[in-house]
PDB file of C-alpha atoms in Angstrom:
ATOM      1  CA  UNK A   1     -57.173  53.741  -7.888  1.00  0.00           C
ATOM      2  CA  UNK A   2     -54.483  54.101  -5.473  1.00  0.00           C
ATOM      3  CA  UNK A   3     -55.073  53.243  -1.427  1.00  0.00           C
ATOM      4  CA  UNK A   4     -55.087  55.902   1.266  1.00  0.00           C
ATOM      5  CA  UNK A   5     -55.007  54.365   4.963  1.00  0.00           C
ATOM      6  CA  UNK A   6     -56.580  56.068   7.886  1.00  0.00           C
ATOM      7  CA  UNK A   7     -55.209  55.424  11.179  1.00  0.00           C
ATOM      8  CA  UNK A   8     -57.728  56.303  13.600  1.00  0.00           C
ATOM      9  CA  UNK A   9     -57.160  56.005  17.359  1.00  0.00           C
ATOM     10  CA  UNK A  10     -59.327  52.966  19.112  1.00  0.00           C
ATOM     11  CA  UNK A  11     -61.637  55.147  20.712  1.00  0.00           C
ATOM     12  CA  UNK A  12     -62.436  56.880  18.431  1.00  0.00           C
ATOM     13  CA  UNK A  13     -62.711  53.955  15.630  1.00  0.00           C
ATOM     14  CA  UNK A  14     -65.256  52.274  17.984  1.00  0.00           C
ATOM     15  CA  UNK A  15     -67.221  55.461  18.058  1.00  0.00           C
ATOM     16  CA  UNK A  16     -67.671  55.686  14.726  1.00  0.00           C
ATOM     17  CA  UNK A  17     -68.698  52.019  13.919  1.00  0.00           C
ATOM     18  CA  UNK A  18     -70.918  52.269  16.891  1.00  0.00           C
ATOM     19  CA  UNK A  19     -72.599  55.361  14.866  1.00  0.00           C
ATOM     20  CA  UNK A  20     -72.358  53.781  11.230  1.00  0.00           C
ATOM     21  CA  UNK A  21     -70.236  57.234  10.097  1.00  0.00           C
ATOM     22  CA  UNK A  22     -69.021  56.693   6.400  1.00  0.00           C
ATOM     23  CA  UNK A  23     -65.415  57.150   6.781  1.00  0.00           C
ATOM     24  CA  UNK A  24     -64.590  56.795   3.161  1.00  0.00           C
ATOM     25  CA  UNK A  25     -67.232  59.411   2.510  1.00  0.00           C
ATOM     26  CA  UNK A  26     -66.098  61.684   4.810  1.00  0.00           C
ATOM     27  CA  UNK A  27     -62.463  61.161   4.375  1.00  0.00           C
ATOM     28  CA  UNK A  28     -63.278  61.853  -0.232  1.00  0.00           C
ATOM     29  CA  UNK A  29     -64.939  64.875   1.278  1.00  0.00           C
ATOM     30  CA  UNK A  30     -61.893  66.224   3.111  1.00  0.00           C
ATOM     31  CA  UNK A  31     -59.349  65.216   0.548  1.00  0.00           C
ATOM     32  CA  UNK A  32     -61.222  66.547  -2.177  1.00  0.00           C
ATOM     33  CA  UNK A  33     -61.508  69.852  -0.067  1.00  0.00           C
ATOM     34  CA  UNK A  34     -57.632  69.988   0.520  1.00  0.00           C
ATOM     35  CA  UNK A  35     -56.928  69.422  -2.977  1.00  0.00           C
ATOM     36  CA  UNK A  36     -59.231  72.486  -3.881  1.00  0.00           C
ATOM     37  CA  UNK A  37     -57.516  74.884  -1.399  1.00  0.00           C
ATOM     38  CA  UNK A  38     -53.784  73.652  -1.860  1.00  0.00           C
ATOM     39  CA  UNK A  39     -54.520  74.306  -5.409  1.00  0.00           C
ATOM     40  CA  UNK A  40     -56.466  77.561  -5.628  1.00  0.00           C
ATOM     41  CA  UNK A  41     -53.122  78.990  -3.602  1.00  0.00           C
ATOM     42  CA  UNK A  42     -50.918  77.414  -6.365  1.00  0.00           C
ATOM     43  CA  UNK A  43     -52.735  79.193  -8.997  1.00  0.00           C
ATOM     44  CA  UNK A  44     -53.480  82.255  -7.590  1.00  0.00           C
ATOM     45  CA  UNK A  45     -52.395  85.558  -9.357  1.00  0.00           C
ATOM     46  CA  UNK A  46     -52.674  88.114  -7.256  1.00  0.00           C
ATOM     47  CA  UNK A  47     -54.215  89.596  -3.660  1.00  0.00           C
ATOM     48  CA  UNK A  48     -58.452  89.934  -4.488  1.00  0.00           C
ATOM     49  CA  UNK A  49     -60.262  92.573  -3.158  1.00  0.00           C
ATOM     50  CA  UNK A  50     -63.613  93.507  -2.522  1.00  0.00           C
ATOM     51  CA  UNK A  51     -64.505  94.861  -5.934  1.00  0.00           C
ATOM     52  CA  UNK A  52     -63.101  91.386  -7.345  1.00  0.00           C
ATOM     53  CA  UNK A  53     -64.584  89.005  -4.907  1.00  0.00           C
ATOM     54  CA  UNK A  54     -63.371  86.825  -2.256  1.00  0.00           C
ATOM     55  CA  UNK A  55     -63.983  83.264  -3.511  1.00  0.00           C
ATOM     56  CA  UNK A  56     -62.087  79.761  -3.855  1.00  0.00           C
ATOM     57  CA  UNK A  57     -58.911  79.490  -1.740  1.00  0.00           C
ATOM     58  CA  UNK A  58     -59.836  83.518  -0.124  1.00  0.00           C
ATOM     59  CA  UNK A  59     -63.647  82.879   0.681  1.00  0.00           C
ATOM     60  CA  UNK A  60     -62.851  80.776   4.075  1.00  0.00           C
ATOM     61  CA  UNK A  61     -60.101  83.698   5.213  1.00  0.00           C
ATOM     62  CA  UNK A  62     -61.655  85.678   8.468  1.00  0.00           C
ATOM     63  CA  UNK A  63     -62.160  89.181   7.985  1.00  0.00           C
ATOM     64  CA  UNK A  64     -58.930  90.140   9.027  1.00  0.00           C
ATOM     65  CA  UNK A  65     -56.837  87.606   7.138  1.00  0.00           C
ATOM     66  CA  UNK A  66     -58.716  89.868   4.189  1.00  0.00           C
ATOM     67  CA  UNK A  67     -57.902  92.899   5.874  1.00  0.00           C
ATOM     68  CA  UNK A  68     -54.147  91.647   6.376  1.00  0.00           C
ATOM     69  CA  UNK A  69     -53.781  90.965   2.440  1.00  0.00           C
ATOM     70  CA  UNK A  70     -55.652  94.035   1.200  1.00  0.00           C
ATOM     71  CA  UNK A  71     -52.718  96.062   3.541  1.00  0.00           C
ATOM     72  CA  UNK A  72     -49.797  93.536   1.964  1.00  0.00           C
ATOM     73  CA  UNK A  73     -50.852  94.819  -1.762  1.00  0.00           C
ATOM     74  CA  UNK A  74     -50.740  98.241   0.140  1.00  0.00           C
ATOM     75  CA  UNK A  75     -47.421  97.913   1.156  1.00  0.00           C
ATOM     76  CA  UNK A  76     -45.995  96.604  -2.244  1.00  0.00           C
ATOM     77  CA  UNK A  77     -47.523  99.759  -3.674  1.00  0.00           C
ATOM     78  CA  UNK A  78     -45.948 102.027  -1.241  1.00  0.00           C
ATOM     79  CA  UNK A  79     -42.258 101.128  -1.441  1.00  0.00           C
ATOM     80  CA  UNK A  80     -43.184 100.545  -4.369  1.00  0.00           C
ATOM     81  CA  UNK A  81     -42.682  96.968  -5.542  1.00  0.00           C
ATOM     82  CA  UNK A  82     -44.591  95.739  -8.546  1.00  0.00           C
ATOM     83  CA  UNK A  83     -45.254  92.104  -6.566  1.00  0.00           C
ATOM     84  CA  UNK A  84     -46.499  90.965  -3.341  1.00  0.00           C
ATOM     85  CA  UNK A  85     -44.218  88.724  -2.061  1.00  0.00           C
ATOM     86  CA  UNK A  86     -44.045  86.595   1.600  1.00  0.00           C
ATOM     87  CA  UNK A  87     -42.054  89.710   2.755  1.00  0.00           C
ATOM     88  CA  UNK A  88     -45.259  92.332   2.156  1.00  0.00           C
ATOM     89  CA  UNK A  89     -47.704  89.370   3.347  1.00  0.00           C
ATOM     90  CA  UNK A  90     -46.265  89.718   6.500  1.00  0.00           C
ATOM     91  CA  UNK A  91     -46.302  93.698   7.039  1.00  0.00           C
ATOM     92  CA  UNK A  92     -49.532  93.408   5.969  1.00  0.00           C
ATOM     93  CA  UNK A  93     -50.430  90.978   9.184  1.00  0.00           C
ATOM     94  CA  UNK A  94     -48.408  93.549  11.095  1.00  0.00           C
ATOM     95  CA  UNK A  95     -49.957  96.283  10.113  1.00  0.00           C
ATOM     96  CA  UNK A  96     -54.062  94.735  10.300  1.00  0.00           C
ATOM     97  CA  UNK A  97     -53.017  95.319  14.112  1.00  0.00           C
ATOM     98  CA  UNK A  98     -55.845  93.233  15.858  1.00  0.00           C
ATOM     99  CA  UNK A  99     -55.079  89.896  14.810  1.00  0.00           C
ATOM    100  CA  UNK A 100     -53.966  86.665  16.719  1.00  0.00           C
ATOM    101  CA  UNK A 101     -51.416  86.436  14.985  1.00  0.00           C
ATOM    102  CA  UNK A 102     -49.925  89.597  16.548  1.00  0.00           C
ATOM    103  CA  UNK A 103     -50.847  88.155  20.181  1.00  0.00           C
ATOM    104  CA  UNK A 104     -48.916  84.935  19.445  1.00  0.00           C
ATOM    105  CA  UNK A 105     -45.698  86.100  18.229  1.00  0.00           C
ATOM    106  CA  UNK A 106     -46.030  88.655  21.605  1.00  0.00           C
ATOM    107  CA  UNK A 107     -46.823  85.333  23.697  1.00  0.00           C
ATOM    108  CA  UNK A 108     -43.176  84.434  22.180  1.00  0.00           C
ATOM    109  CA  UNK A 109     -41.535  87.590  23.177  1.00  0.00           C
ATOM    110  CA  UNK A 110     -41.524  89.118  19.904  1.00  0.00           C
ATOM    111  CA  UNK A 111     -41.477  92.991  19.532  1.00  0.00           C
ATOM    112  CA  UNK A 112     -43.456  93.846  16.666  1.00  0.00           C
ATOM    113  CA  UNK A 113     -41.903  97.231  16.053  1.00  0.00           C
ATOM    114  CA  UNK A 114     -38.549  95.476  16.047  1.00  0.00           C
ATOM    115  CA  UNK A 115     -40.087  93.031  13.603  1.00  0.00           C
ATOM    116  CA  UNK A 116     -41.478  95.462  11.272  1.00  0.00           C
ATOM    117  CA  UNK A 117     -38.269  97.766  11.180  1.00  0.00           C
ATOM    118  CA  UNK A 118     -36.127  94.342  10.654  1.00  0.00           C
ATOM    119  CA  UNK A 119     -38.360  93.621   7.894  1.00  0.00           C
ATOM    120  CA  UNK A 120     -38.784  97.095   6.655  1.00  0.00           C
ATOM    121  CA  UNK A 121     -34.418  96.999   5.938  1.00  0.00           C
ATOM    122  CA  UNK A 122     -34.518  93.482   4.929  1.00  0.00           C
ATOM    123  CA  UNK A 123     -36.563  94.282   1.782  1.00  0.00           C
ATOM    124  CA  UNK A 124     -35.590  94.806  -1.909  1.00  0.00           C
ATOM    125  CA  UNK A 125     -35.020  97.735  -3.494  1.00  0.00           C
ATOM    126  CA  UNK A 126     -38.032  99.941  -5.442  1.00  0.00           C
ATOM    127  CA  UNK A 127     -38.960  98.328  -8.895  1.00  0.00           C
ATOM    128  CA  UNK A 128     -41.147 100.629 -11.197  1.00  0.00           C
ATOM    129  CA  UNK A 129     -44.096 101.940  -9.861  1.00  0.00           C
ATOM    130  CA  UNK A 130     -47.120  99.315 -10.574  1.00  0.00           C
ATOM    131  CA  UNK A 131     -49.926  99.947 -12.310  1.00  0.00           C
ATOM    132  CA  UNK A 132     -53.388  98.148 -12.113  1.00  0.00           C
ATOM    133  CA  UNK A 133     -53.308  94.277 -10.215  1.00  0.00           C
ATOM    134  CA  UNK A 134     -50.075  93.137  -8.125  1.00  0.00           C
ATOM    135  CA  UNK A 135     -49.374  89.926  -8.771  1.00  0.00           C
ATOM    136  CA  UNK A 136     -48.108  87.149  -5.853  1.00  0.00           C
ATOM    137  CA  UNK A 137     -44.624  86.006  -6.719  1.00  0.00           C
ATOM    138  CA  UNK A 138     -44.501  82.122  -6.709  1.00  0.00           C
ATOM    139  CA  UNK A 139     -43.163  82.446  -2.864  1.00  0.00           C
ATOM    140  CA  UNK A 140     -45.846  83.904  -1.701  1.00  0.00           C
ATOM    141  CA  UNK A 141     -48.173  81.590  -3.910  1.00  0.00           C
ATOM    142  CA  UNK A 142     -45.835  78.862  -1.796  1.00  0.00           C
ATOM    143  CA  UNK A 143     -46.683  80.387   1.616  1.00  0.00           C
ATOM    144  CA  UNK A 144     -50.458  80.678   0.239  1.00  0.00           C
ATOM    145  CA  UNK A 145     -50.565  76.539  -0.092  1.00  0.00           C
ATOM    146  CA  UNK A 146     -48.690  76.159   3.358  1.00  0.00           C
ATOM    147  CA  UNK A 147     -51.610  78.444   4.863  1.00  0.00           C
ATOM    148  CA  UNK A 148     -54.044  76.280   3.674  1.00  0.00           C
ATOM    149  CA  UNK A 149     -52.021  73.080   4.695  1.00  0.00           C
ATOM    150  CA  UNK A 150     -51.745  74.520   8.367  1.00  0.00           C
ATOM    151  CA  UNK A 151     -55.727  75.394   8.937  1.00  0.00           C
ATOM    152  CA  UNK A 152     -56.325  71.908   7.688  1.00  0.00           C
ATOM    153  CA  UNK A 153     -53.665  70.167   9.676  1.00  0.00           C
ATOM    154  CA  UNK A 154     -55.531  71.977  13.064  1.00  0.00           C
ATOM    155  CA  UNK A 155     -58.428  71.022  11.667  1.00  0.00           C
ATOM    156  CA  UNK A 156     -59.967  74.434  11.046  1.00  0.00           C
ATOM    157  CA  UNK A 157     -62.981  75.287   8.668  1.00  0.00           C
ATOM    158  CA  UNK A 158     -61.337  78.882   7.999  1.00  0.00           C
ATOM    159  CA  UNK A 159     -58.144  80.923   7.385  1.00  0.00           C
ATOM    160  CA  UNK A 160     -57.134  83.498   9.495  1.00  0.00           C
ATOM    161  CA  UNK A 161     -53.533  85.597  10.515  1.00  0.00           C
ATOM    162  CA  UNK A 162     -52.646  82.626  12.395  1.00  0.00           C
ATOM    163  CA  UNK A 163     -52.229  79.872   9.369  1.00  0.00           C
ATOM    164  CA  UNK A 164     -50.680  82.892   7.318  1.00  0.00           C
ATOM    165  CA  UNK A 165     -47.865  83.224  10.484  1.00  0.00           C
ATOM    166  CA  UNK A 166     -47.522  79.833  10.401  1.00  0.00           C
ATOM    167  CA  UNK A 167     -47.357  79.536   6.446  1.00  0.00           C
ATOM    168  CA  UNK A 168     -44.983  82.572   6.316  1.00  0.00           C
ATOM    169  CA  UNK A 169     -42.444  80.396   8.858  1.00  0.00           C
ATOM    170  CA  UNK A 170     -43.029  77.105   6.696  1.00  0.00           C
ATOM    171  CA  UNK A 171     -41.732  78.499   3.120  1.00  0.00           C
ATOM    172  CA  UNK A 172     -38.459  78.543   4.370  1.00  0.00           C
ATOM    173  CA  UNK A 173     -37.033  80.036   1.456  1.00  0.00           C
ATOM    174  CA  UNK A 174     -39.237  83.266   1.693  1.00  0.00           C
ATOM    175  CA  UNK A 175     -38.002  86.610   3.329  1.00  0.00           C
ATOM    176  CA  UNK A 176     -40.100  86.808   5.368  1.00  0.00           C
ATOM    177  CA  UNK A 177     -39.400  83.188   7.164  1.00  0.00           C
ATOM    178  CA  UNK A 178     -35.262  84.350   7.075  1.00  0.00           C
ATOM    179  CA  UNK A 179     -36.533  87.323   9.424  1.00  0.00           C
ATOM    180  CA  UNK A 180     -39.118  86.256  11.476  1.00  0.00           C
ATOM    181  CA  UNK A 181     -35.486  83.147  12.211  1.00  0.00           C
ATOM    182  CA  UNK A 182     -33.500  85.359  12.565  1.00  0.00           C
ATOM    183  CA  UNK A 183     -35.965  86.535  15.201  1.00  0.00           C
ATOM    184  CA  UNK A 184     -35.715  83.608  17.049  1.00  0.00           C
ATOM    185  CA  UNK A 185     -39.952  82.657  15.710  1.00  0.00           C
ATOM    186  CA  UNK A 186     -39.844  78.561  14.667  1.00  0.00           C
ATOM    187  CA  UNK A 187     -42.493  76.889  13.112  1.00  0.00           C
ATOM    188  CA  UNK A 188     -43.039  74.136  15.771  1.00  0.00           C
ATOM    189  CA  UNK A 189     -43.145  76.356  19.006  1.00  0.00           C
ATOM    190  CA  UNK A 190     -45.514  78.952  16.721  1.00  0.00           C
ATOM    191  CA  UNK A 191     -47.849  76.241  16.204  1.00  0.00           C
ATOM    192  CA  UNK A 192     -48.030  75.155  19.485  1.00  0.00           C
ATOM    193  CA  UNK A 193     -48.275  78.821  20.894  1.00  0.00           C
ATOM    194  CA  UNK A 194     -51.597  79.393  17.986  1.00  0.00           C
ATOM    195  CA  UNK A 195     -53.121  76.133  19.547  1.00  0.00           C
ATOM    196  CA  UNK A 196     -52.718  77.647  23.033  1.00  0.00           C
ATOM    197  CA  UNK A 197     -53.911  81.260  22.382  1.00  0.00           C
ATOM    198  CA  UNK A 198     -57.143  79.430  20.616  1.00  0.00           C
ATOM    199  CA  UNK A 199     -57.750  77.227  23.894  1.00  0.00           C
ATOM    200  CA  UNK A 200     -56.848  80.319  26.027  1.00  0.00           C
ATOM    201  CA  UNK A 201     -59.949  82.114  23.969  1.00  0.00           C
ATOM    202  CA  UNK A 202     -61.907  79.262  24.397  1.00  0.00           C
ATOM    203  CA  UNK A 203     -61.827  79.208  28.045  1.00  0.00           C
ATOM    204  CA  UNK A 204     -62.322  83.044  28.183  1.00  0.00           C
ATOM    205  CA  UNK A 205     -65.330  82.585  26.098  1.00  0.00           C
ATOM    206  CA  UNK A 206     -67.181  79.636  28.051  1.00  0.00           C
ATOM    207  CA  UNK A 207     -65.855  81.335  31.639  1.00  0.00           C
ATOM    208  CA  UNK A 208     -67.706  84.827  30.755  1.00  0.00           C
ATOM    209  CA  UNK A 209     -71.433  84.728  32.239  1.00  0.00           C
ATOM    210  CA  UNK A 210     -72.245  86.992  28.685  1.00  0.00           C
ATOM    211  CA  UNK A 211     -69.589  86.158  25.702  1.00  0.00           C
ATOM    212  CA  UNK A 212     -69.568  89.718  23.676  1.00  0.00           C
ATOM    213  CA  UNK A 213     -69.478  88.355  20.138  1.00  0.00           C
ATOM    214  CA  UNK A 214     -66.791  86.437  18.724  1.00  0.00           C
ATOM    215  CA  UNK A 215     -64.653  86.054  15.645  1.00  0.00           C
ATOM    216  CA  UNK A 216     -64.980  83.288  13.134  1.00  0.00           C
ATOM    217  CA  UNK A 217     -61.192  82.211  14.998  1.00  0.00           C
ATOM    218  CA  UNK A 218     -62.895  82.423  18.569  1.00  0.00           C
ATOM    219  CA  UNK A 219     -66.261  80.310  17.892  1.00  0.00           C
ATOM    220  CA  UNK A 220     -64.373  77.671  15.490  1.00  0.00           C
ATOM    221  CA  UNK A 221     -63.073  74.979  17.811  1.00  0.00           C
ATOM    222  CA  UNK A 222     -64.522  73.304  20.668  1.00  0.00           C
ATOM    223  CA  UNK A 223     -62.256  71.474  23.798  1.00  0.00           C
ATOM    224  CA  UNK A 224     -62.444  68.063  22.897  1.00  0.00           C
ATOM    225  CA  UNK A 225     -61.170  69.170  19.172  1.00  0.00           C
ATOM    226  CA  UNK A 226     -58.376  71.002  20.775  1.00  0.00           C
ATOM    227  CA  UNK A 227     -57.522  67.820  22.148  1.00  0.00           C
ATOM    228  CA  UNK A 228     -57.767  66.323  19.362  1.00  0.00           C
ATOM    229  CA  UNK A 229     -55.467  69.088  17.866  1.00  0.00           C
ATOM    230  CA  UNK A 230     -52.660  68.482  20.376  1.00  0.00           C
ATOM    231  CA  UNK A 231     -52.730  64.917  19.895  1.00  0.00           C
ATOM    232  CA  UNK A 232     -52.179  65.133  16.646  1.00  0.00           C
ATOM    233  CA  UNK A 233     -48.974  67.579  16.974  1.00  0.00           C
ATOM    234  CA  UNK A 234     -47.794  65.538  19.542  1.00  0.00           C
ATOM    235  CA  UNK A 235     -48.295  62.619  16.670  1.00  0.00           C
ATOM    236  CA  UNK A 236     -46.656  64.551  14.382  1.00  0.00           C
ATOM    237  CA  UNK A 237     -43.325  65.603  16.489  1.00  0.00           C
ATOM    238  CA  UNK A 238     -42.762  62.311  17.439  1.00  0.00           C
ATOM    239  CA  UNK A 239     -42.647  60.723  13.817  1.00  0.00           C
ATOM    240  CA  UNK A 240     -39.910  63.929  12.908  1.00  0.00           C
ATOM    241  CA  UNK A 241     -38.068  63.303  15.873  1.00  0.00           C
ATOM    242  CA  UNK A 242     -37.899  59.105  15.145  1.00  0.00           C
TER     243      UNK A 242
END
């Protein structure tokens, strides 16, 4: 059986012999959860919906990450293209219109009509119209797995527009990274611009003397994990950089 080592910062390593936590446990239980999800987006076919269930992989996305890849089948059909690909995963975030997503690439001085028109000419011409199920082409089954590898690596129990930005900038070779590039949107400051917007909700949240209710995104983190979560970016920038 091979060996996995887990660095874990002194504080926090004498908090958790102090409490007796089974690391190995917990670790097998977060491993074995990653595996699931990076899988399920390798093997999945095409968009679900609500007649065909939201489960595996699809049953931890928020409401609107649903909403956001009911509207990308949408816009395959529409064109029409008989695929969903990274390109119509992205008008679909566009076009859900509420999402945090949407605030984060405005935090970076992104238009969003300029994005959707760039992407609207940047996209292939009409294939036959489709009939029944649109399946993902195996980009968009790539930007599926980097979704799932970005909620994890922030340490999130869910899915939402945010990991599918970020996913959409990782899979490089996807048209819909080459525009959102060419937009001047990179993966690193995106990140880092999602971890603020969370903390910014956060704050708003504890500050009000009556929260309204909150999304799934909104209620998921607390401070000390988005310290935790900067930490670890900072962690991770420093090893690319050396």
């Amino acid at each position: 059986m091979p060996k996995i080592n887990v660095y874990l910062p002194d504080e926090l390593a004498a908090a958790v012999k102090e409490a007796q936590v089974p690391v190995s446990a917990i670790c097998q239980a977060a491993l074995e959860r990653a595996v699931r999800d990076v899988t399920a987006a390798r093997v999945a076919d095409e968009p679900p919906s609500e007649d065909r269930g939201w489960i595996g992989l699809f049953g931890r996305f928020t409401p609107r990450a649903r909403q956001a890849v009911a509207l990308a089948e949408q816009a395959a059909r529409d064109i029409p293209h008989n695929y969903v690909g990274s390109e119509h995963v992205l008008m679909g975030v566009i076009d859900e219109g509420g999402n945090l997503a949407l605030k984060v690439l405005d935090s970076l001085d992104i238009e969003l009509g300029d994005l959707r028109t760039e992407l609207a000419a940047s996209m292939g011409p009409a294939t036959e119209e489709p009939h029944g199920n649109i399946a993902f082409t195996p980009i968009s089954k790539r930007v599926l797995e980097l979704t799932a590898k970005e909620s994890l690596a922030l340490g999130h129990n869910y899915i939402g527009c945010e990991h599918l930005l970020l996913g959409l900038i990782a899979a490089e070779e996807g048209l819909a990274s080459q525009v959102l590039r060419r937009m001047g949107v990179e993966l690193r400051t995106t990140r880092r611009a999602v971890v603020t917007a969370l903390t910014g909700y956060l704050h708003a949240q504890q500050s009000a003397p009556r929260p309204p209710a909150t999304t799934a995104s909104e209620n998921a983190l607390t401070r000390d994990a988005l310290g935790q979560i900067l930490e670890r970016l900072d962690a991770i920038e420093q090893r690319l950089a050396g």
